[in-house]
Short mmCIF file of C-alpha atoms and ligand atoms in Angstrom, two decimals:
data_model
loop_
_atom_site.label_atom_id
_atom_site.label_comp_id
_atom_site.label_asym_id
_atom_site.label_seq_id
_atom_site.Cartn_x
_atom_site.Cartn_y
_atom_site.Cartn_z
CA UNK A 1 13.95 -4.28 72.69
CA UNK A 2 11.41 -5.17 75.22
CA UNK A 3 9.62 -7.04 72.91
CA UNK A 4 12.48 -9.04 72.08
CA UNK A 5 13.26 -9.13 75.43
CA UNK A 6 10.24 -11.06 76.38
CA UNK A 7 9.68 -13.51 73.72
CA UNK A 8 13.18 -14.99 74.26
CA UNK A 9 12.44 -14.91 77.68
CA UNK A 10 9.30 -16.77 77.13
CA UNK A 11 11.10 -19.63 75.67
CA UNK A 12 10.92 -18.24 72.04
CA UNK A 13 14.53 -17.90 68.93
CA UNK A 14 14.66 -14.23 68.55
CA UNK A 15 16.13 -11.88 65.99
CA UNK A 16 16.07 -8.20 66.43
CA UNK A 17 16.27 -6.66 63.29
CA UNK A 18 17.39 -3.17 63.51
CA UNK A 19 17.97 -0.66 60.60
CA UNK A 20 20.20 1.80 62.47
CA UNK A 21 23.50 0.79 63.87
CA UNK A 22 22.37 0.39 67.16
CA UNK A 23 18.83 -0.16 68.69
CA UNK A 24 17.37 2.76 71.34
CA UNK A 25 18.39 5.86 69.48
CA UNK A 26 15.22 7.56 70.16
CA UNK A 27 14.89 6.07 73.93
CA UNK A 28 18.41 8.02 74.69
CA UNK A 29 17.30 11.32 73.83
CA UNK A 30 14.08 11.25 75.17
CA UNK A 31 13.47 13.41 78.47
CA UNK A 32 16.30 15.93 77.53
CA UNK A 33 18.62 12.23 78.03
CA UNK A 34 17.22 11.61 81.36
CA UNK A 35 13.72 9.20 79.75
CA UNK A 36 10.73 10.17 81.86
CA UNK A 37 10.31 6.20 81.61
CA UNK A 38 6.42 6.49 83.00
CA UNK A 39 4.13 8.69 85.34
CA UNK A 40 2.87 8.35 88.78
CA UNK A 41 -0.55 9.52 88.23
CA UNK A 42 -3.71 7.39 88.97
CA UNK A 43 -4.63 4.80 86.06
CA UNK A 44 -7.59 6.76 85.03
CA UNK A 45 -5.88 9.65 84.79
CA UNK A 46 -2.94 8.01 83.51
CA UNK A 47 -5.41 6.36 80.28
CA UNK A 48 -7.48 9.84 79.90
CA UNK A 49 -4.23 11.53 78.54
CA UNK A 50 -4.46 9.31 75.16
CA UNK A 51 -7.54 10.47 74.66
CA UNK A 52 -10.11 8.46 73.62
CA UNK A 53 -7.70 6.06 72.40
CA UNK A 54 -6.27 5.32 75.88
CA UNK A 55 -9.08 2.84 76.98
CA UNK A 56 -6.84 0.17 74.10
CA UNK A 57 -4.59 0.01 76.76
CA UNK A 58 -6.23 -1.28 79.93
CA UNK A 59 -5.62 -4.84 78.57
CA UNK A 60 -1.56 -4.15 78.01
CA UNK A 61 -1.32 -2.29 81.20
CA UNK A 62 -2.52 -5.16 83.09
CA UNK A 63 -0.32 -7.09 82.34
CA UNK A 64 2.64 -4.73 82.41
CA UNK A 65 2.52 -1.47 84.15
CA UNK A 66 4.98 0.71 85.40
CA UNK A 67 5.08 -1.50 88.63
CA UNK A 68 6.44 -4.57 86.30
CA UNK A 69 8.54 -1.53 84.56
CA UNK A 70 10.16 0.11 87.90
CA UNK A 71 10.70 -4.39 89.10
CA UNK A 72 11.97 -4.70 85.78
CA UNK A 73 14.87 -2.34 85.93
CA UNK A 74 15.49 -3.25 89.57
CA UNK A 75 16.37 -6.65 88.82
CA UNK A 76 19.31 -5.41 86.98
CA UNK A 77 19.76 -2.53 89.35
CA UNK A 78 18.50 0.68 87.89
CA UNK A 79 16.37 2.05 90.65
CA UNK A 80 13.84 4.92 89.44
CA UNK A 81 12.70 8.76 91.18
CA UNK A 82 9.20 10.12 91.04
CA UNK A 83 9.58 14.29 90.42
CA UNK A 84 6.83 16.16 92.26
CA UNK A 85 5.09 16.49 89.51
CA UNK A 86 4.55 12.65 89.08
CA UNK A 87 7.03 12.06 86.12
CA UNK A 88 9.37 9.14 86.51
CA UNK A 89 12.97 8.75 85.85
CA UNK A 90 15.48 6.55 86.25
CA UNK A 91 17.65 7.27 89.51
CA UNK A 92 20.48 7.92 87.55
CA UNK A 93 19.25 10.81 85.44
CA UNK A 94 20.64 8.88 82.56
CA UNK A 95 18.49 7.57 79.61
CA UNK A 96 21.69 5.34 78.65
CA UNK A 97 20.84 3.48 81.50
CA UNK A 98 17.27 2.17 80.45
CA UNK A 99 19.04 1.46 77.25
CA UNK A 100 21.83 -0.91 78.90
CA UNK A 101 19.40 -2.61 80.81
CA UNK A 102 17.26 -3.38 77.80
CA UNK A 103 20.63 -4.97 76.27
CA UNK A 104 21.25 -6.82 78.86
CA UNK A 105 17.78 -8.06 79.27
CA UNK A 106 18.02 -9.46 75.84
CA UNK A 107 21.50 -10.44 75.78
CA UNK A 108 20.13 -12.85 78.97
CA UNK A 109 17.91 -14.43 76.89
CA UNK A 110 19.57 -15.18 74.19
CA UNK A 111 18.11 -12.45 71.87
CA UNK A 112 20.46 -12.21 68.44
CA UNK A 113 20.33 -8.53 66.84
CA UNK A 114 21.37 -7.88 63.51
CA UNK A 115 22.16 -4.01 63.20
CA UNK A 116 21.88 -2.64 59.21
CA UNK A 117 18.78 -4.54 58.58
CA UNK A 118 16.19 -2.61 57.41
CA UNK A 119 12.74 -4.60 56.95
CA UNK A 120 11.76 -3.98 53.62
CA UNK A 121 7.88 -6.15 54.05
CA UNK A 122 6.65 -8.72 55.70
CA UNK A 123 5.07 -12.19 53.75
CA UNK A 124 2.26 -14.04 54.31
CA UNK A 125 0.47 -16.82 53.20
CA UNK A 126 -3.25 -17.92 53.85
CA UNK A 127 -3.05 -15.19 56.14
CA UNK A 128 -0.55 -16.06 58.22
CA UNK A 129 2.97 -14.77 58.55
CA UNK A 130 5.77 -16.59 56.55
CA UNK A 131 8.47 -14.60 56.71
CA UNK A 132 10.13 -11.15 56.63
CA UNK A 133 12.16 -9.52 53.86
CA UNK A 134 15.19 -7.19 53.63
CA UNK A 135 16.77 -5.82 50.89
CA UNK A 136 19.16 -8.74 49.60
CA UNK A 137 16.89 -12.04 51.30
CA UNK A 138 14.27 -13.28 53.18
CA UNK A 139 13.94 -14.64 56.76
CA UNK A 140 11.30 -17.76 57.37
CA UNK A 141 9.08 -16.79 60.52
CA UNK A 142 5.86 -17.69 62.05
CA UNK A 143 5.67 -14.34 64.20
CA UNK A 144 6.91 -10.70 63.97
CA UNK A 145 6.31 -7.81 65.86
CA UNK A 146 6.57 -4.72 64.62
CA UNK A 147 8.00 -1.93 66.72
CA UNK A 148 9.32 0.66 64.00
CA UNK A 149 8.18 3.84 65.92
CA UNK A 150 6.39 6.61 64.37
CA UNK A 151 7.37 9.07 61.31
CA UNK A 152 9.09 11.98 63.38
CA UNK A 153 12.85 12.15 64.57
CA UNK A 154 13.75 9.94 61.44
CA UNK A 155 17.29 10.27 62.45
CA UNK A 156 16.61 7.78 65.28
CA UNK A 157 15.57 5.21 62.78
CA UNK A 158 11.89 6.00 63.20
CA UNK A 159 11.29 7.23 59.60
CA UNK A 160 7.29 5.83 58.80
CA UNK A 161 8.24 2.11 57.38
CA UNK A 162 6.06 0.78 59.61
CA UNK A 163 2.93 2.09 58.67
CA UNK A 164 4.30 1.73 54.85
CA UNK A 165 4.74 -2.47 55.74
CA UNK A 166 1.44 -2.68 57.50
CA UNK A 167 -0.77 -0.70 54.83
CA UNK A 168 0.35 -3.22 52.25
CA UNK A 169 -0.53 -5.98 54.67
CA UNK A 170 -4.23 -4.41 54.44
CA UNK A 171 -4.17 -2.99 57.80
CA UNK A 172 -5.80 0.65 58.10
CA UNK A 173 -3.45 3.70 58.66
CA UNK A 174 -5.46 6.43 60.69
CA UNK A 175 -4.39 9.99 59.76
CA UNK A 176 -0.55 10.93 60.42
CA UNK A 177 0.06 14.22 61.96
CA UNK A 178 2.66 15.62 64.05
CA UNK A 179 2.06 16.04 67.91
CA UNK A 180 4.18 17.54 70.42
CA UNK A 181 5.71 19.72 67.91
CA UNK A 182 6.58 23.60 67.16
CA UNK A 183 4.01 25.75 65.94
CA UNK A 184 5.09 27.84 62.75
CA UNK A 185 3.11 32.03 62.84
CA UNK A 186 2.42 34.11 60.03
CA UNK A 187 4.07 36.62 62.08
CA UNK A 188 7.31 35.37 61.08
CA UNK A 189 8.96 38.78 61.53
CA UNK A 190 7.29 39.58 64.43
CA UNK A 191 8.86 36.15 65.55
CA UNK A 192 11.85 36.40 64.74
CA UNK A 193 12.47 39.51 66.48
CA UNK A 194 11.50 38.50 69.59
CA UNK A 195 13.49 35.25 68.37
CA UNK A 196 14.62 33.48 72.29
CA UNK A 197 12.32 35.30 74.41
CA UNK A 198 11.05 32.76 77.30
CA UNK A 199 7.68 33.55 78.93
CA UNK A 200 7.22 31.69 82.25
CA UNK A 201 3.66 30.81 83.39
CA UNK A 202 1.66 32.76 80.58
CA UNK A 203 -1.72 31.70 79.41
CA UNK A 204 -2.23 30.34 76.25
CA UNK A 205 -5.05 29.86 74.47
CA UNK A 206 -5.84 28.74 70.56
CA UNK A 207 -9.00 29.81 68.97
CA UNK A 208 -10.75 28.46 66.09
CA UNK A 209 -10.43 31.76 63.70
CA UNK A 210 -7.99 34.37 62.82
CA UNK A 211 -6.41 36.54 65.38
CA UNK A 212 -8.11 39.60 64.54
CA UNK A 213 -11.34 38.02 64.71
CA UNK A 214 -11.26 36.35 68.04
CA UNK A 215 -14.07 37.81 70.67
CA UNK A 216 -12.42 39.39 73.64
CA UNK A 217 -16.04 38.42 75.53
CA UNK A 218 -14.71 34.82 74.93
CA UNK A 219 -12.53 34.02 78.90
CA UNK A 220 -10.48 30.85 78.64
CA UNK A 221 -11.80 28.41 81.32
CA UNK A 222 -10.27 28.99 84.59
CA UNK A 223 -8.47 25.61 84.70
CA UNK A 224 -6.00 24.06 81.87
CA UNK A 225 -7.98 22.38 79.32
CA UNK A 226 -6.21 19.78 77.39
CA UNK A 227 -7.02 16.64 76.23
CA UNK A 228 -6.02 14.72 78.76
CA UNK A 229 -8.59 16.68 80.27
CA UNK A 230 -11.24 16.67 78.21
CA UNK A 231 -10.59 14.38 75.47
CA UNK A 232 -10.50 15.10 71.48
CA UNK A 233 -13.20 17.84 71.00
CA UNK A 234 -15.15 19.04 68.53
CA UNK A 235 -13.71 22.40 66.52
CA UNK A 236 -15.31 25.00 68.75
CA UNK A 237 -14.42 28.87 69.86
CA UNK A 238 -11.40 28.11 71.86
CA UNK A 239 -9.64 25.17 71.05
CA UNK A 240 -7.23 24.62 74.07
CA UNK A 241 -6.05 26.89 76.64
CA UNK A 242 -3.32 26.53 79.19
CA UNK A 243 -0.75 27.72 81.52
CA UNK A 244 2.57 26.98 81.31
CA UNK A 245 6.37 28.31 79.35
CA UNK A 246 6.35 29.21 75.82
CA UNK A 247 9.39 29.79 74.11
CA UNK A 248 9.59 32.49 70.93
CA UNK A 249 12.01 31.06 68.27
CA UNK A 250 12.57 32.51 64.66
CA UNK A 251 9.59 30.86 62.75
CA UNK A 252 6.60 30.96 65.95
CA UNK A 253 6.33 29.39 69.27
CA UNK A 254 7.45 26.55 71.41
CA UNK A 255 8.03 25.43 74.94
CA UNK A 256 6.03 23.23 77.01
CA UNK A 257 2.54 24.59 76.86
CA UNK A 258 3.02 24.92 72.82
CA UNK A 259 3.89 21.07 72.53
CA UNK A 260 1.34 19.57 74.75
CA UNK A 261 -1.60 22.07 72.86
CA UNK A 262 0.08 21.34 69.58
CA UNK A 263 -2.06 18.28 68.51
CA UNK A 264 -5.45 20.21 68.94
CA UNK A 265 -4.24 22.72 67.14
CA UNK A 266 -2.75 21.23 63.85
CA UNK A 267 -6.16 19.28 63.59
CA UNK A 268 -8.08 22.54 63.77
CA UNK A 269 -6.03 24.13 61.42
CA UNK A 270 -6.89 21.39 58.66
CA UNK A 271 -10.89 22.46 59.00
CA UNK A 272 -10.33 26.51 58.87
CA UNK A 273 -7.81 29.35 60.82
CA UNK A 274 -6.43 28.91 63.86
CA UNK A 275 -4.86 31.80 66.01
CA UNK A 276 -3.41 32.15 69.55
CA UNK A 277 -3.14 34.49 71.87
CA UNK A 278 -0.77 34.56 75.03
CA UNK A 279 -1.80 36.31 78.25
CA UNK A 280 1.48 37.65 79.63
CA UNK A 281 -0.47 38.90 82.97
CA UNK A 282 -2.63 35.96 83.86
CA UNK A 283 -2.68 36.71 86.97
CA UNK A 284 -4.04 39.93 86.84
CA UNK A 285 -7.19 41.57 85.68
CA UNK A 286 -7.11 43.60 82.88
CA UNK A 287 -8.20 46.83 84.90
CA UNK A 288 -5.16 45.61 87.27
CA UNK A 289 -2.79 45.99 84.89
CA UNK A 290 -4.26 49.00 83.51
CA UNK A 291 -3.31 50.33 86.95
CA UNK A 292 -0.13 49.22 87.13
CA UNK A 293 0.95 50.28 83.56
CA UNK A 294 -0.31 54.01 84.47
CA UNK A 295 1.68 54.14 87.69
CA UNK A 296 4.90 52.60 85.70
CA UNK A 297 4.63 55.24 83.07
CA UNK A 298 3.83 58.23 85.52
CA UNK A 299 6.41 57.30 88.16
CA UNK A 300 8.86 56.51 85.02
CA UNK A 301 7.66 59.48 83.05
CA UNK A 302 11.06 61.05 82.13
CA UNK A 303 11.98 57.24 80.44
CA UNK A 304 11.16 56.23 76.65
CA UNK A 305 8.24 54.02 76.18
CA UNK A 306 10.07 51.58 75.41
CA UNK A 307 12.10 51.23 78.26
CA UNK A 308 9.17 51.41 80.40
CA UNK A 309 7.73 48.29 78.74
CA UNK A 310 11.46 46.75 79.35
CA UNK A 311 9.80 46.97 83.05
CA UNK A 312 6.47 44.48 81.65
CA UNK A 313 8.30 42.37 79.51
CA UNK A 314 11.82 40.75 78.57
CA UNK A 315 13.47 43.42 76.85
CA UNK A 316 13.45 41.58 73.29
CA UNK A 317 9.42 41.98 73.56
CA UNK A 318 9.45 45.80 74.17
CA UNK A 319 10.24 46.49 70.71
CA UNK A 320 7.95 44.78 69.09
CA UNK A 321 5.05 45.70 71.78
CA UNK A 322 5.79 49.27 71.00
CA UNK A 323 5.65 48.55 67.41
CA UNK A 324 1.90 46.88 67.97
CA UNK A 325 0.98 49.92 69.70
CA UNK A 326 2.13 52.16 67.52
CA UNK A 327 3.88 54.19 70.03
CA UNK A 328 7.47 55.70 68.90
CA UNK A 329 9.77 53.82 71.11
CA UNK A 330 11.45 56.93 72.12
CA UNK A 331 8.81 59.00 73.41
CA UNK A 332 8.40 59.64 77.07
CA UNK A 333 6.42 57.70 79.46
CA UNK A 334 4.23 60.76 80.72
CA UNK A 335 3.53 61.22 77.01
CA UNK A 336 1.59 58.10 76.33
CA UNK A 337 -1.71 58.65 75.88
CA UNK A 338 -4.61 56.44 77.94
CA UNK A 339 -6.01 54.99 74.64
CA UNK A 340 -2.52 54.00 73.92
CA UNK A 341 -2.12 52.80 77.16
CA UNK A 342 -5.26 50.72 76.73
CA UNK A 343 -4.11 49.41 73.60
CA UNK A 344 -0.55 48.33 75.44
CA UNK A 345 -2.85 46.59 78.15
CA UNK A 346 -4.93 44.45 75.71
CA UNK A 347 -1.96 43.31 73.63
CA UNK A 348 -0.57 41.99 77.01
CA UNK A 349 -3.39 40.25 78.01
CA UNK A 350 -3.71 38.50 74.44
CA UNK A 351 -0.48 38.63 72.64
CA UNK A 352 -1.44 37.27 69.26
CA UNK A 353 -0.18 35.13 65.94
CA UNK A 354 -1.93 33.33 63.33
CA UNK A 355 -0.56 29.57 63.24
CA UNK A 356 0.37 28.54 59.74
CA UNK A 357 0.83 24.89 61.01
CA UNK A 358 2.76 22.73 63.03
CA UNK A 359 6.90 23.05 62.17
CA UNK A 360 7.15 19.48 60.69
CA UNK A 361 6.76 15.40 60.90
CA UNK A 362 10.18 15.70 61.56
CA UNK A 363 10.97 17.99 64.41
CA UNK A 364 7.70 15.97 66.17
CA UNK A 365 8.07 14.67 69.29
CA UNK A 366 5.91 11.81 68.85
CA UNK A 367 3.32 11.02 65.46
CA UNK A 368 -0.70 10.69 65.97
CA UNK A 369 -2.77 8.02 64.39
CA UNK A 370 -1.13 4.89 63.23
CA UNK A 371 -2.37 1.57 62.46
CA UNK A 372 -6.17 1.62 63.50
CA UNK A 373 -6.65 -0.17 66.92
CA UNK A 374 -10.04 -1.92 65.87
CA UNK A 375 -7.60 -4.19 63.98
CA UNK A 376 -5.25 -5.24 66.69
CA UNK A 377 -6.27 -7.46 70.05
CA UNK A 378 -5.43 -5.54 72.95
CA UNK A 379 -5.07 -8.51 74.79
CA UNK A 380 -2.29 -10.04 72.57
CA UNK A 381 -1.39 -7.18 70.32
CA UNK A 382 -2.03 -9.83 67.83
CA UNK A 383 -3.07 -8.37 64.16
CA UNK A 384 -6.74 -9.17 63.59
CA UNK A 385 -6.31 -9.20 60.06
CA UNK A 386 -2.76 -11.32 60.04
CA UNK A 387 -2.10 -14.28 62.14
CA UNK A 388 1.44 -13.92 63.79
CA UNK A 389 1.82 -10.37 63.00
CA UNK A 390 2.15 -8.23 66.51
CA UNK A 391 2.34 -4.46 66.82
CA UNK A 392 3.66 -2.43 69.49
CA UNK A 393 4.76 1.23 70.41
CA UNK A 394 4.00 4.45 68.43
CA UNK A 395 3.47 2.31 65.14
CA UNK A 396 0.10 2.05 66.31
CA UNK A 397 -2.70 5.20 67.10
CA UNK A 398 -2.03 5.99 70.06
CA UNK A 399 -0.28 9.03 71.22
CA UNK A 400 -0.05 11.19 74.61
CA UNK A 401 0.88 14.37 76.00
CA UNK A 402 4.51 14.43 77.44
CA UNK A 403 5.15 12.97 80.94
CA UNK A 404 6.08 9.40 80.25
CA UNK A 405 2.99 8.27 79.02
CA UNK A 406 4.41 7.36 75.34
CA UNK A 407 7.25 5.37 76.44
CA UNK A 408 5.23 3.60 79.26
CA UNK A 409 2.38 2.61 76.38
CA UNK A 410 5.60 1.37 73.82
CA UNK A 411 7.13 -0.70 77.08
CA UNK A 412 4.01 -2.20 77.87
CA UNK A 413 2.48 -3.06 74.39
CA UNK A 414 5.99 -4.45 73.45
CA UNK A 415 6.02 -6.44 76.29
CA UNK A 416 2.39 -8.12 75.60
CA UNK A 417 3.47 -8.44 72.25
CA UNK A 418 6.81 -10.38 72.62
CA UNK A 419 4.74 -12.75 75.07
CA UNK A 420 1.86 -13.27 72.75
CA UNK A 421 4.09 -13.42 69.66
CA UNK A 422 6.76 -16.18 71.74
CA UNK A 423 3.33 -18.55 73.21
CA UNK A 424 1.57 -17.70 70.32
CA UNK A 425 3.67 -19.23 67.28
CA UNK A 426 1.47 -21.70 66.13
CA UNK A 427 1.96 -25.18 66.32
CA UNK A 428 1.95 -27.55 63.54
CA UNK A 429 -1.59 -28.78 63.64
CA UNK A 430 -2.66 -24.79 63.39
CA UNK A 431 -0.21 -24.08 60.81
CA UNK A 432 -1.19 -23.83 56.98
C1 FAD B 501 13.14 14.19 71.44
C2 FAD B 501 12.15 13.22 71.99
C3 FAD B 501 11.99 13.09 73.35
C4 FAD B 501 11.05 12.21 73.88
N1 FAD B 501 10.94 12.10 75.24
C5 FAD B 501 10.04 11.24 75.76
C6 FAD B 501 9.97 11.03 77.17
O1 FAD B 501 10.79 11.56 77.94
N2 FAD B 501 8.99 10.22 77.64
C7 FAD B 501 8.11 9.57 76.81
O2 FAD B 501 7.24 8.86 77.31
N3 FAD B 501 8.20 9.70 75.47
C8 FAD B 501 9.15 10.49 74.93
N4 FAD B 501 9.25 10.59 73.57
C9 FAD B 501 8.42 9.71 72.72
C10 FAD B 501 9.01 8.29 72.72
O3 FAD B 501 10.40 8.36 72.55
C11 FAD B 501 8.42 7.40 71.64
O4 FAD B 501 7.02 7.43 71.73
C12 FAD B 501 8.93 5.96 71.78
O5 FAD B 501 10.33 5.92 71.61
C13 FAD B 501 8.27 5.03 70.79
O6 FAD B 501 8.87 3.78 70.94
P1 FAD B 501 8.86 2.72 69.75
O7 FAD B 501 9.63 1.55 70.25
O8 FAD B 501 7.49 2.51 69.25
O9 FAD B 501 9.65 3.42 68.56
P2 FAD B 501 11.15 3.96 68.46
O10 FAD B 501 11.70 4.25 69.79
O11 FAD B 501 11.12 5.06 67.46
O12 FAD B 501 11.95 2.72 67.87
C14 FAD B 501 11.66 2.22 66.58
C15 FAD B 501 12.86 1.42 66.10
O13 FAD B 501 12.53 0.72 64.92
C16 FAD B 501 13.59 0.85 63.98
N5 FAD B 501 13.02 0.72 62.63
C17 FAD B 501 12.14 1.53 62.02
N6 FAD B 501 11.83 1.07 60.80
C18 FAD B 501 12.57 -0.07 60.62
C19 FAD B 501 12.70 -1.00 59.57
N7 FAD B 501 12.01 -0.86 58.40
N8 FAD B 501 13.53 -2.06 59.73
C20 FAD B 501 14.23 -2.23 60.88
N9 FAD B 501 14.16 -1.36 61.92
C21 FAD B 501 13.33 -0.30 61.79
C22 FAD B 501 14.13 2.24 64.25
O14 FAD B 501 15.44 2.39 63.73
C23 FAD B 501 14.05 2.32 65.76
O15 FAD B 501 15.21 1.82 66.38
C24 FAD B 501 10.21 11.45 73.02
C25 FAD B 501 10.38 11.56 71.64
C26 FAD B 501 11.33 12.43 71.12
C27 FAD B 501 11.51 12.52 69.63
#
């Protein structure tokens, strides 16, 4: 929409050619239908969380970065808010917002949509774009750009066509996988017991081998380590760890910290076994809580064991705990013994599953890889191996943790590519 935005207002005929009913599906459900449009942070900092991949963009955002974004909106009213935490939102709260100003900024310029339309391929002749074809004809055109999102959410439209279009065209596909997505245990039952427990501000950490194997002498750095942090690693002893909410659901784990360590995990898992562990207590040692679980379970004595753990942990966790300890729920506190009070301490300090893989493509919040970005011009989005053909948005590899990094990267590639693709129809003299 942006794109199409922008070459019509840069003097260019435009057709939007949509294959849902309506364009912006995806962009009104993102941030929980508020759209964390973009993110406050430094543009260092800001790059670093695409990982390697993120130094592409210095030539897009320089032309249009969430300053052209936030002056954008404003000129057809839609101030924005910075949380605390740097995310930004539009004022209202309301992703349907961003999506009526995007209408309006190509109804202004005379963009024409056709809803329906799905592209089928693009043609090309002597290497330069001809024309692009849907199921029943073909439209003559000296420049497309291709915006078709990723392979995840398919229900929003974005269902992999892209990368399908641009393969044929010769263009290299780098590996799709799911990021920002649910982690699926081999612990299913475990799982599903514990199915809707929330666990704020626990430590998680993935490890490169199974769960019984990992080496309790192995401490998670101090600080989160993430990507954004560190950049794509190398398979190593820990993989990720952070600290943040996961959520249990019936098949493994979700929640916040889960999504953004997601990626790093589902490419470990394709070179051997992956497990992780959750500290419940992170902020306390393990002889701390040793402490504190004796004191609970002598001043509690009288009370089962298991609802003395209902004291540790959200109730739906107690069972299971006590089943990992292999204490009978109903015995009394006093009763416990200190090995199986040791036991109870370690399993709280590194809570564990096996990850069988990431949920699905589907249930992804955004897909990794994409159309290689040695064979697009970051400073026109131009194909290097088509003339005329433009890419833009998750289509291509670039992908981010959440925090409006993914939708600031589609705004401002589509935005350098509806420029280039308007100024940079060729004339007749260039043409074939
Ligand atoms: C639940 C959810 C929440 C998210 N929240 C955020 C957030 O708050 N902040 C953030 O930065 N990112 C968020 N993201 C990621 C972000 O939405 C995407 O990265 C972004 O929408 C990608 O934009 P795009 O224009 O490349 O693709 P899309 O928004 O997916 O749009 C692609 C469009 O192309 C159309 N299309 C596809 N194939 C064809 C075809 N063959 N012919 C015609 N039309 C076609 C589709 O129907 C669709 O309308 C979220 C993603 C999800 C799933």
């Amino acid at each position: 929409m942006l794109a199409a935005g922008r070459a019509a207002e840069s003097g260019a005929a435009v057709l939007l050619l949509e294959k849902t009913e309506q364009p912006g599906k995806k962009l009104l459900i993102t941030g929980g239908r508020r759209c964390n449009l973009t993110n406050d942070r430094p543009l260092e900092e800001f790059i670093a969380m695409f990982g390697n991949n993120g130094r592409f963009l210095y030539g897009p955002f320089k032309v249009f970065f969430r300053e052209e974004l936030k002056a954008l909106l404003g000129r057809y009213g839609l101030q924005t808010s910075i949380e605390p935490d740097g995310r930004v939102f539009p004022a209202s709260m309301l992703s349907r917002d961003v999506v009526l100003v995007f209408n309006r900024y190509m109804n202004d310029h005379g963009v024409k949509t056709q809803f329906g339309a799905r592209v089928e391929g693009i043609d090309v002749d002597h290497g330069w774009v001809v024309g692009v074809r849907l199921a029943n004809r073909t439209i003559p055109t000296r420049a497309v750009v291709m915006a078709t999102g990723g392979a995840s959410f398919p229900g929003t439209g974005s269902s992999g066509d892209g990368y399908r279009i641009a393969e044929r065209l010769g263009h290299t596909i780098e590996r799709l996988r799911p990021a920002l997505v649910p982690l699926v245990v081999n612990e299913m039952d475990c799982a599903k017991n514990m199915q809707g427990v929330s666990l704020y501000n626990v430590r998680l950490t993935s490890y490169a081998c199974k769960a019984e194997d990992i080496d309790p002498s192995l401490t998670p750095p101090p600080a989160d380590c993430g990507r954004g942090i560190a950049g794509r690693r190398p398979r190593r002893p820990i993989i990720e760890s952070r600290t943040g909410n996961v959520v249990i659901t019936h098949f493994g784990i979700s929640g916040p910290a889960v999504l953004l360590m997601s990626l790093a995990v589902v490419d470990a898992t394709e070179q051997g076994p992956v497990s992780v562990a959750i500290d419940l207590k992170p902020d306390i040692s393990e002889q701390e809580l040793d402490q504190q679980i004796r004191g609970e379970l002598s001043y509690h004595g009288q009370r089962s064991y298991q609802n003395v753990l209902r004291t540790l942990v959200p109730p739906r966790m107690a069972s299971a705990l006590a089943n990992l300890t292999g204490v009978p729920p109903d015995r009394p506190g006093h009763q416990v013994t200190a090995e199986e009070r040791k036991l109870l301490t370690r399993c709280l300090k590194s809570f564990r599953f096996n990850i069988q893989g990431p949920l699905s493509m589907a249930a992804a919040m955004v897909t990794a890889g994409g159309v290689a970005l040695d064979e697009i011009n970051p400073q026109t989005m131009e194909s290097r191996l088509v003339r005329g053909l433009y890419f833009c948005g998750e289509v291509i590899d670039l992908d981010a943790d959440t925090g409006g990094y993914n939708l600031q990267a589609a705004f401002s590639t589509g935005y350098v590519a509806g420029e280039r693709a308007a100024s940079g129809i060729p004339h007749t003299q260039d043409s074939p």
